[in-house]
């Protein structure tokens, strides 16, 4: 009680200060699990947000986000002393309680995983106040606040959304105890109505199949989703019969005999392996039909659960808008179905839906929910296109290119620049595109992107194998002018998807008839590359085997120069879409600085690099430098 009163007094004092015109700076932090990040909110405005991996070049970096914090403060023009609140995105003591209880429930069989987890808990996580103070030298005046994991996710979904009122759904692996929640956001307050608790978790269920199919947990879920359309959901009934007890409201209980994450170091148990016909696939081993069928089956189960939960959320709240966050909200195939099949009229998805976004949500939670500050939803949203990271000016880039002795072109006007780039794309060149503030969240949205001509049938395999060095089956996504998106994809004319989190079918009129074996969704998985390369539409490079596409809509307000580039390409070719994939190779975080972009460009078969106003063409460069860079760059990043 005393603690509550003290917290109240603190926030009351902050309110009084604010009446005198003092700004309130809140720094949100997520760290120590995966995808560490920092976010800065000043007087309710999202000023900056970035993931630590982009600076350290270590994918999913889980360390304290020192560089992301330093960046956020510099973007806001603040010193650590000027921070009012530092908020951590979950409550470590409750999490530790869950860890202990789980261990005791399975003791002694979980001792090995418990022993491995303990040192980092004892060293850092249990003493998080001390750890945060240690890392945030100078911020002694700032109050430390800890929000619950799903409060952070729900806040990241609702507060930046364009809605005055919305239902929310958070879906992830696990936070403290909650694994999924639903509730409402109204004005500046969130209300939680229902929780699903550990060990029953949609995120962990999907991750178990991710691991079983040979992909990394917390990063390979995307690959499993991309693999699903190659298979048939033949294990759907088996999963529902043996693995989970699914109820009409979308809640479920998992049969823990089939899983090992409570007590072991693996996700699945021997019983799971017996049920699905063998041991887990080794990373990089051949993908068999069984794996594609498993991917299709668990994807169908996930969609069924998400749709049921959404219907339950709608039933309980009666609202017409839905917002989503949590790692499962990155499953854009499920999101696409949710949008098409209802029951909600409008959906907004937090682009940094995973734990990185928890830093932003926690900061917004303090501002609105705890400080009770009013909220004025913006007509699009308050996420600023998720361009919340650092930008690098032309002067710095010019100096860098001079240092590198790199030949470049610098057109006099933006028009000339965009026309030149549009021509290069039209000629089949692959472009590294670096412009403006870096994206916050896992997707490249036109600030740190690799672009290509979506009409070019050979580009998918070229880009997968020679530029990204990744698995041949993985699809690429299109970016498309918002005003023309519904001409190509099954989307409402006004439906935005600025964060590339919705999968929509390519319209029939753009499809080419399937080959007979394609229609039956055969042959076996060994021929994935051959199947990927078949032309399925007038935009073959971005049309997946099931005629779907993960669409990003591009509009003039959010996307500025990137929008104008698409307009230039449309003017030249009539086509309003491009391939848009993240600017990195497999295992590498998306590039952050011009130096990162230049290294990645040199090391791959990318043809052109556009660094703000400068164009570099590989053909005009010294090939030996590129060849030397190739191995050096690749050796830095472990394939994910
Ligand atoms: Fe989470």
XYZ file of C-alpha atoms in Angstrom, residues 178-587:
410
model
C 0.608 -14.086 -19.223
C 1.075 -15.435 -22.718
C -1.922 -13.693 -24.288
C -4.305 -10.995 -23.118
C -7.348 -9.191 -24.356
C -8.971 -5.969 -23.263
C -9.909 -2.457 -24.279
C -8.210 0.853 -24.843
C -10.351 3.943 -24.410
C -8.961 7.458 -24.479
C -5.758 7.203 -22.458
C -6.489 4.039 -20.475
C -6.122 0.311 -21.031
C -8.323 -2.246 -19.276
C -7.377 -5.909 -19.214
C -10.280 -8.356 -19.372
C -8.703 -11.770 -19.814
C -5.320 -13.506 -19.622
C -4.032 -16.829 -20.894
C -1.305 -18.065 -18.577
C 1.992 -19.937 -18.930
C 2.701 -22.729 -19.798
C -0.185 -22.508 -22.278
C 1.122 -20.231 -24.987
C 0.406 -19.710 -28.681
C 3.874 -18.240 -29.202
C 5.591 -21.206 -27.570
C 3.396 -23.671 -29.477
C 4.433 -22.077 -32.792
C 8.056 -21.846 -31.656
C 8.027 -25.564 -30.798
C 7.190 -26.358 -34.434
C 9.749 -23.776 -35.587
C 12.462 -25.579 -33.623
C 11.235 -29.026 -34.693
C 11.451 -27.994 -38.358
C 15.084 -26.916 -37.855
C 14.733 -23.134 -37.512
C 15.832 -20.905 -34.658
C 13.303 -19.991 -31.995
C 12.565 -16.243 -31.834
C 13.750 -15.651 -35.369
C 12.845 -18.632 -37.545
C 9.077 -18.316 -37.019
C 8.962 -16.186 -40.146
C 10.573 -18.957 -42.161
C 8.029 -21.486 -40.927
C 5.230 -19.165 -42.009
C 6.885 -18.785 -45.435
C 7.233 -22.563 -45.735
C 3.577 -23.268 -44.919
C 2.116 -22.616 -48.396
C 4.328 -25.389 -49.831
C 2.604 -28.003 -47.670
C -0.804 -29.393 -46.803
C -2.261 -29.105 -43.286
C -2.458 -32.874 -42.891
C -1.480 -32.742 -39.204
C -4.128 -30.182 -38.256
C -6.490 -32.674 -36.600
C -3.613 -34.484 -34.910
C -2.406 -31.269 -33.288
C -5.892 -30.477 -32.023
C -6.396 -34.036 -30.805
C -3.093 -34.583 -29.009
C -1.272 -31.307 -28.407
C -3.872 -28.777 -27.397
C -7.368 -28.662 -25.993
C -8.815 -25.708 -27.891
C -12.000 -24.080 -26.648
C -14.560 -22.037 -28.589
C -13.287 -18.767 -27.075
C -9.750 -19.409 -28.416
C -8.261 -20.245 -25.022
C -6.505 -23.589 -24.823
C -4.501 -25.930 -22.669
C -1.404 -27.630 -23.981
C -0.642 -31.259 -23.290
C 2.796 -30.785 -21.744
C 3.760 -34.429 -22.334
C 4.618 -33.301 -25.864
C 6.737 -30.315 -24.890
C 9.958 -29.827 -23.022
C 10.290 -26.071 -22.494
C 9.166 -26.112 -18.867
C 11.910 -28.411 -17.699
C 14.428 -28.876 -20.505
C 16.640 -27.074 -22.938
C 14.614 -28.076 -25.967
C 11.110 -27.138 -27.059
C 9.714 -30.582 -27.872
C 9.730 -33.996 -26.174
C 10.329 -37.528 -27.466
C 6.578 -38.061 -27.514
C 6.234 -35.095 -29.908
C 8.928 -36.570 -32.157
C 7.201 -39.953 -32.213
C 3.873 -38.363 -33.074
C 5.312 -36.523 -36.084
C 7.502 -39.274 -37.425
C 11.064 -38.612 -36.329
C 13.603 -36.428 -34.573
C 13.776 -32.665 -35.159
C 15.226 -31.567 -38.503
C 18.821 -30.426 -38.266
C 19.412 -26.837 -39.403
C 20.285 -26.712 -43.113
C 19.225 -30.373 -43.645
C 16.973 -31.074 -46.626
C 13.408 -29.907 -46.138
C 11.075 -32.848 -46.600
C 7.407 -32.782 -47.496
C 6.707 -33.655 -43.843
C 8.223 -30.342 -42.756
C 6.202 -28.291 -45.190
C 3.069 -30.164 -44.076
C 3.904 -29.510 -40.437
C 4.407 -25.821 -41.234
C 1.051 -25.719 -43.030
C -0.653 -27.542 -40.153
C 0.613 -25.392 -37.298
C -0.065 -22.271 -39.365
C -3.678 -23.394 -39.770
C -3.915 -24.086 -36.024
C -2.481 -20.653 -35.227
C -4.940 -18.950 -37.549
C -7.834 -20.875 -35.998
C -6.780 -19.785 -32.513
C -6.233 -16.153 -33.510
C -9.638 -15.999 -35.234
C -11.387 -17.537 -32.229
C -9.627 -15.174 -29.836
C -10.555 -12.221 -32.026
C -14.210 -13.294 -32.067
C -14.114 -13.640 -28.275
C -12.500 -10.201 -27.976
C -15.231 -8.773 -30.169
C -17.930 -10.524 -28.152
C -16.561 -9.217 -24.864
C -15.865 -5.642 -25.958
C -18.391 -4.943 -28.724
C -15.817 -2.716 -30.377
C -15.230 -2.302 -34.098
C -11.467 -1.580 -33.967
C -8.773 -4.047 -32.995
C -5.107 -3.425 -32.227
C -2.492 -6.154 -31.901
C 1.017 -6.638 -30.569
C 3.250 -9.427 -29.255
C 5.465 -11.629 -31.411
C 2.525 -13.607 -32.832
C 1.129 -10.359 -34.279
C 4.028 -10.546 -36.765
C 2.270 -13.529 -38.340
C 0.963 -11.528 -41.260
C -0.859 -14.480 -42.829
C -3.062 -14.693 -39.716
C -3.443 -10.900 -39.745
C -4.613 -10.999 -43.363
C -7.294 -13.561 -42.511
C -8.348 -11.531 -39.498
C -8.851 -8.513 -41.708
C -10.753 -10.399 -44.401
C -12.877 -12.617 -42.161
C -13.634 -10.177 -39.354
C -15.311 -9.580 -36.996
C -13.442 -6.262 -36.648
C -13.861 -3.472 -39.200
C -10.427 -1.939 -38.659
C -7.144 -3.358 -37.466
C -3.928 -1.596 -36.467
C -0.742 -3.548 -35.887
C 2.263 -2.329 -33.946
C 5.177 -2.696 -36.412
C 7.633 -3.532 -33.625
C 5.223 -6.151 -32.333
C 7.926 -8.269 -30.664
C 9.777 -7.474 -27.480
C 11.674 -4.520 -28.992
C 8.336 -2.728 -29.207
C 7.885 -3.334 -25.479
C 10.320 -0.458 -24.864
C 8.037 1.918 -26.748
C 4.879 0.520 -25.156
C 6.318 0.823 -21.649
C 7.197 4.496 -22.193
C 3.733 5.274 -23.587
C 2.133 3.333 -20.729
C 3.843 5.607 -18.193
C 2.773 8.744 -20.044
C -0.881 7.859 -20.608
C -1.858 5.233 -18.091
C 0.241 6.216 -15.058
C 0.586 9.961 -15.564
C -2.966 10.109 -16.902
C -1.981 12.353 -19.789
C -4.649 12.878 -22.452
C -4.240 11.176 -25.773
C -5.092 12.649 -29.145
C -5.051 9.903 -31.783
C -3.439 11.009 -35.053
C -5.445 10.467 -38.246
C -2.969 7.906 -39.643
C -1.263 6.886 -36.391
C 1.464 8.258 -34.128
C 4.161 5.823 -35.199
C 5.622 8.139 -37.886
C 5.827 5.292 -40.375
C 8.064 3.594 -37.775
C 10.950 5.722 -39.093
C 12.221 6.318 -35.586
C 15.920 5.524 -35.937
C 19.008 7.524 -36.921
C 19.474 9.375 -40.189
C 22.769 10.326 -41.802
C 23.189 13.522 -43.776
C 24.702 14.017 -47.215
C 27.826 15.722 -45.842
C 28.771 12.711 -43.791
C 28.073 10.379 -46.718
C 30.123 12.515 -49.122
C 33.070 12.492 -46.698
C 32.800 8.727 -46.272
C 32.677 8.054 -50.024
C 35.664 10.316 -50.578
C 37.554 8.391 -47.889
C 36.664 5.124 -49.598
C 37.661 6.541 -52.979
C 34.347 5.178 -54.204
C 33.110 6.526 -57.553
C 29.602 7.936 -57.372
C 27.028 9.977 -59.250
C 25.224 12.857 -57.573
C 22.251 14.049 -59.619
C 21.393 17.735 -59.235
C 17.794 17.244 -58.223
C 15.687 14.624 -56.504
C 13.681 14.219 -59.710
C 16.803 13.276 -61.632
C 17.921 10.928 -58.882
C 14.596 9.109 -58.784
C 14.292 8.880 -62.563
C 17.798 7.407 -62.780
C 17.053 4.852 -60.021
C 13.701 3.949 -61.592
C 15.489 3.281 -64.919
C 18.061 1.073 -63.192
C 15.309 -0.950 -61.470
C 13.498 -1.297 -64.788
C 16.696 -2.705 -66.320
C 16.614 -5.525 -63.766
C 19.212 -4.062 -61.409
C 19.034 -4.792 -57.696
C 19.239 -1.605 -55.659
C 20.392 -1.001 -52.095
C 18.226 1.902 -50.972
C 19.328 3.961 -47.957
C 17.282 7.034 -47.108
C 16.104 8.909 -44.022
C 15.548 7.554 -40.529
C 16.043 3.826 -39.948
C 12.986 1.662 -39.285
C 11.979 0.496 -35.802
C 10.785 -3.121 -35.959
C 11.874 -6.153 -37.941
C 10.730 -5.046 -41.402
C 12.477 -2.745 -43.870
C 9.921 -0.189 -44.983
C 11.800 1.954 -47.456
C 14.584 3.469 -45.361
C 17.017 0.516 -45.352
C 15.666 -1.662 -48.190
C 16.836 -3.715 -51.119
C 14.605 -3.016 -54.112
C 13.992 -4.754 -57.399
C 11.499 -5.050 -60.241
C 8.569 -7.198 -59.069
C 7.728 -8.031 -62.708
C 11.078 -9.749 -63.180
C 10.575 -13.518 -62.870
C 14.171 -14.381 -62.077
C 14.719 -11.872 -59.302
C 13.365 -13.956 -56.415
C 15.981 -16.670 -56.720
C 18.755 -14.195 -57.672
C 18.023 -12.102 -54.609
C 17.678 -15.084 -52.275
C 20.823 -16.864 -53.397
C 23.242 -14.152 -54.544
C 22.289 -11.176 -52.452
C 20.674 -12.360 -49.242
C 22.420 -15.789 -49.194
C 19.292 -17.268 -47.695
C 16.990 -20.229 -48.307
C 15.596 -20.373 -51.813
C 12.000 -20.923 -50.717
C 11.621 -17.626 -48.924
C 9.253 -15.208 -50.601
C 9.824 -11.510 -51.147
C 7.335 -8.834 -50.336
C 5.990 -6.052 -52.531
C 5.693 -2.391 -51.713
C 2.931 -0.769 -53.716
C 1.448 2.700 -54.064
C -1.446 2.876 -51.595
C -3.811 4.337 -54.185
C -3.249 1.381 -56.522
C -2.857 -1.501 -54.052
C -6.427 -2.755 -54.499
C -5.850 -3.075 -58.277
C -3.382 -5.889 -57.565
C -4.254 -7.326 -54.168
C -7.443 -8.406 -52.410
C -7.591 -5.319 -50.182
C -10.250 -2.680 -49.627
C -9.453 0.424 -51.725
C -8.629 2.429 -48.610
C -6.886 -0.402 -46.733
C -3.446 0.621 -45.556
C -0.657 -1.803 -44.726
C 2.251 0.598 -44.146
C 4.129 -1.822 -41.899
C 4.063 -4.866 -44.174
C 2.108 -6.917 -41.654
C -0.758 -8.115 -43.829
C -0.732 -10.926 -46.361
C -3.304 -10.545 -49.135
C -4.076 -12.685 -52.188
C -2.953 -11.421 -55.603
C -6.137 -10.693 -57.581
C -7.286 -13.348 -60.064
C -6.912 -11.002 -63.027
C -3.147 -10.795 -62.435
C -2.616 -14.534 -61.980
C -1.311 -16.954 -64.540
C -2.885 -20.436 -64.551
C -1.160 -22.935 -62.257
C 0.685 -25.971 -63.552
C -1.222 -29.204 -62.795
C 1.119 -30.306 -59.980
C 1.001 -26.790 -58.526
C -2.754 -27.021 -58.284
C -2.456 -30.083 -56.096
C 0.303 -28.363 -54.157
C 2.854 -30.992 -55.091
C 5.583 -32.227 -55.639
C 7.720 -32.900 -52.613
C 9.653 -30.264 -50.759
C 12.969 -31.183 -52.344
C 11.825 -29.251 -55.380
C 11.077 -26.034 -53.575
C 13.423 -23.949 -55.707
C 11.848 -25.253 -58.870
C 8.387 -24.403 -57.554
C 9.473 -20.981 -56.360
C 10.679 -20.093 -59.827
C 7.371 -20.702 -61.575
C 5.630 -17.613 -62.861
C 2.320 -17.165 -61.060
C 1.283 -13.611 -61.825
C 2.210 -10.411 -63.584
C 4.316 -9.686 -60.482
C 6.063 -13.077 -60.247
C 8.915 -12.016 -57.965
C 6.540 -11.234 -55.089
C 3.794 -13.823 -55.624
C 4.125 -16.743 -53.233
C 3.237 -20.318 -54.219
C -0.300 -19.883 -52.883
C -0.787 -16.601 -54.811
C -0.384 -14.543 -51.681
C 1.833 -11.517 -51.035
C 2.952 -9.692 -47.898
C 1.956 -6.205 -48.896
C 3.369 -2.854 -47.835
C 1.301 0.103 -48.972
C 3.295 3.269 -49.602
C 1.706 6.686 -49.184
C 2.939 10.234 -49.702
C 2.462 11.332 -46.101
C 4.460 8.594 -44.380
C 6.951 7.685 -47.043
C 8.071 10.922 -48.746
C 10.941 10.196 -51.134
C 10.243 6.457 -51.134
C 6.708 7.187 -52.343
C 8.099 9.477 -55.037
C 10.474 6.721 -56.159
C 7.521 4.391 -56.678
C 5.759 7.170 -58.595
C 8.840 7.582 -60.814
C 8.870 3.828 -61.483
C 5.142 3.875 -62.217
C 5.622 6.774 -64.648
C 8.319 4.827 -66.453
C 6.689 1.404 -66.530
C 3.034 1.734 -65.513
C 3.745 -0.642 -62.628
C 3.072 0.721 -59.100
C 4.951 -2.011 -57.167
C 8.519 -3.052 -56.354
C 10.168 -5.845 -54.425
C 11.081 -4.515 -50.986
C 13.291 -6.630 -48.758
C 15.476 -5.731 -45.831
C 18.957 -4.330 -46.476
C 21.117 -7.106 -44.997
C 22.329 -10.602 -45.701
C 21.180 -13.699 -43.863
C 22.111 -13.522 -40.185
